[in-house]
Amino acid sequence: MHHFTATKMSSSMKMADQIDANPRLLLMLQHFNIDFRVSDLTVSQLCKQYDISEALFVDIANLYNGFGTKKDQAYTKKDLLQVIDFLKNSHHYYRSDMYPQINSYILMLQKNHPEREIKLLEKFFNEYFTEVLEHLDYEDNVAFPYFIKLLKDSREDSAREQFSSIEYSEHHTDIELKLHDLKNLLLKYVNIESDLDLRRKLFFALYELEYDLFVHSLIEETILIPSGVNIEKKENA
Amino acid sequence: MLNSPLHIVILESSKIIFEGLYSILYQSDIHCRVYRVENIDELSDMLKTENINIIIANPMHFVNRDKEIKKIKKEFPSLSIVGIDFGIMQKAVTETNAAFTLYDTPEHIIHLISRMDSRNKSLSKNNDDNDNLTKREIEVLTCIVNGKLNKEIAEELNISIHTVVRHRKNITTKTGIRSQSGLTIYAISKKIVEIEDIEI
Ligand SMILES: [Fe+2]
Ligand SMILES: [Fe+2]
């Protein structure tokens, strides 16, 4: 049986041991485009092999390990571009893996239980899924391109004027809130007869998604946005 | 409480089926009193005079009587309805809390009915304290479920918008549910509103 024994990661630790202590780090590796076969490499060696800064990798890993971000991070532009790639990969995982998977469980549940209550649950999820897709599309099509321009281009780019990190942060919403509702409804209130296998799979998927979304929002709000604000300040000074 | 018998009424025109269920119930551990009615009208009368807990019904009798059934459910919200599933009617599933077939074992049928019993108890307990929602919070919740805006809720309940907001916050804290559609499902699960009243 697995016990959650994650401790704060440092770059001299072996990556395989770290995954053993917190398997959620596998998702992080995937979002970084790092293969799961990490051999006997230390975190530091792994970062070198994939050309990712150790500081960034360790900071994000520690978010997954349940620790907060440091206040005074100094990420390079290259780091931040990698963060955006990471976030985009996460979006892909939500859009084409997690949400469809959860959707299929709910559809199966509805097939097995024709009660109108379950039908409502499906409707609830579909509405939520639509909202999430809007959020992801907005970030992929508006927010991230802005940050990429900010990180790559010189200050004369006028196309950037219509948007800012602050504007993004003001519109940034928690997309995991309704997921929380769904989990609570299933856990506390909605009465479904048996079907434990299916419901367990649904729960595990919900928990997996919820955790990753939680860290994802933290990365956007405590790494991407403050860094963007800093760059804007410097350029306008 | 332990000694108060469960009042069960069987709505079934076949004497053979009634007698069979009757003897299964009396041979079981369930402490009960069993009544018999042959149609919805007799059932309505019975509900007025006797304190019935469970109806075991041949869903054939529900056909074209939706209005009456809805009324009964509204008037006696703690009633459980167990359907006899003849495998031919969808009503057995939609109108009832549980169903069994005539080929199920007596053990299975008894198990099903005793579960309805405990369900009743926890339900009526829950009606007193839906996750400790106050009467006012339940009223606000009902308005939310009906899609009313804060302003409309304030007008309807004769309270300030500020108070409505406070009630909403408390509802969310107590239930753990934030969204309107989530609260709708909550209210249905808790039988605060009738699922029939909700448009899908
Ligand atoms: Fe995102
Ligand atoms: Fe986001």
Short mmCIF file of C-alpha atoms and ligand atoms in Angstrom, two decimals, chain A residues 87 91 94 135-136 139 144 168 172 175 216 220, ligand 1:
data_model
loop_
_atom_site.label_atom_id
_atom_site.label_comp_id
_atom_site.label_asym_id
_atom_site.label_seq_id
_atom_site.Cartn_x
_atom_site.Cartn_y
_atom_site.Cartn_z
CA LEU A 87 0.62 24.58 -18.60
CA HIS A 91 -4.51 21.69 -20.69
CA TYR A 94 -7.54 17.91 -19.08
CA HIS A 135 -11.33 28.76 -19.66
CA LEU A 136 -8.69 26.62 -21.35
CA GLU A 139 -5.72 30.85 -21.84
CA PHE A 144 -0.48 32.42 -23.13
CA TYR A 168 -5.47 38.01 -16.81
CA HIS A 172 -8.71 34.09 -13.58
CA ILE A 175 -12.14 25.84 -12.47
CA HIS A 216 -2.07 24.08 -12.09
CA GLU A 220 -0.58 30.21 -13.03
FE FE C 1 -4.71 26.90 -17.22
#
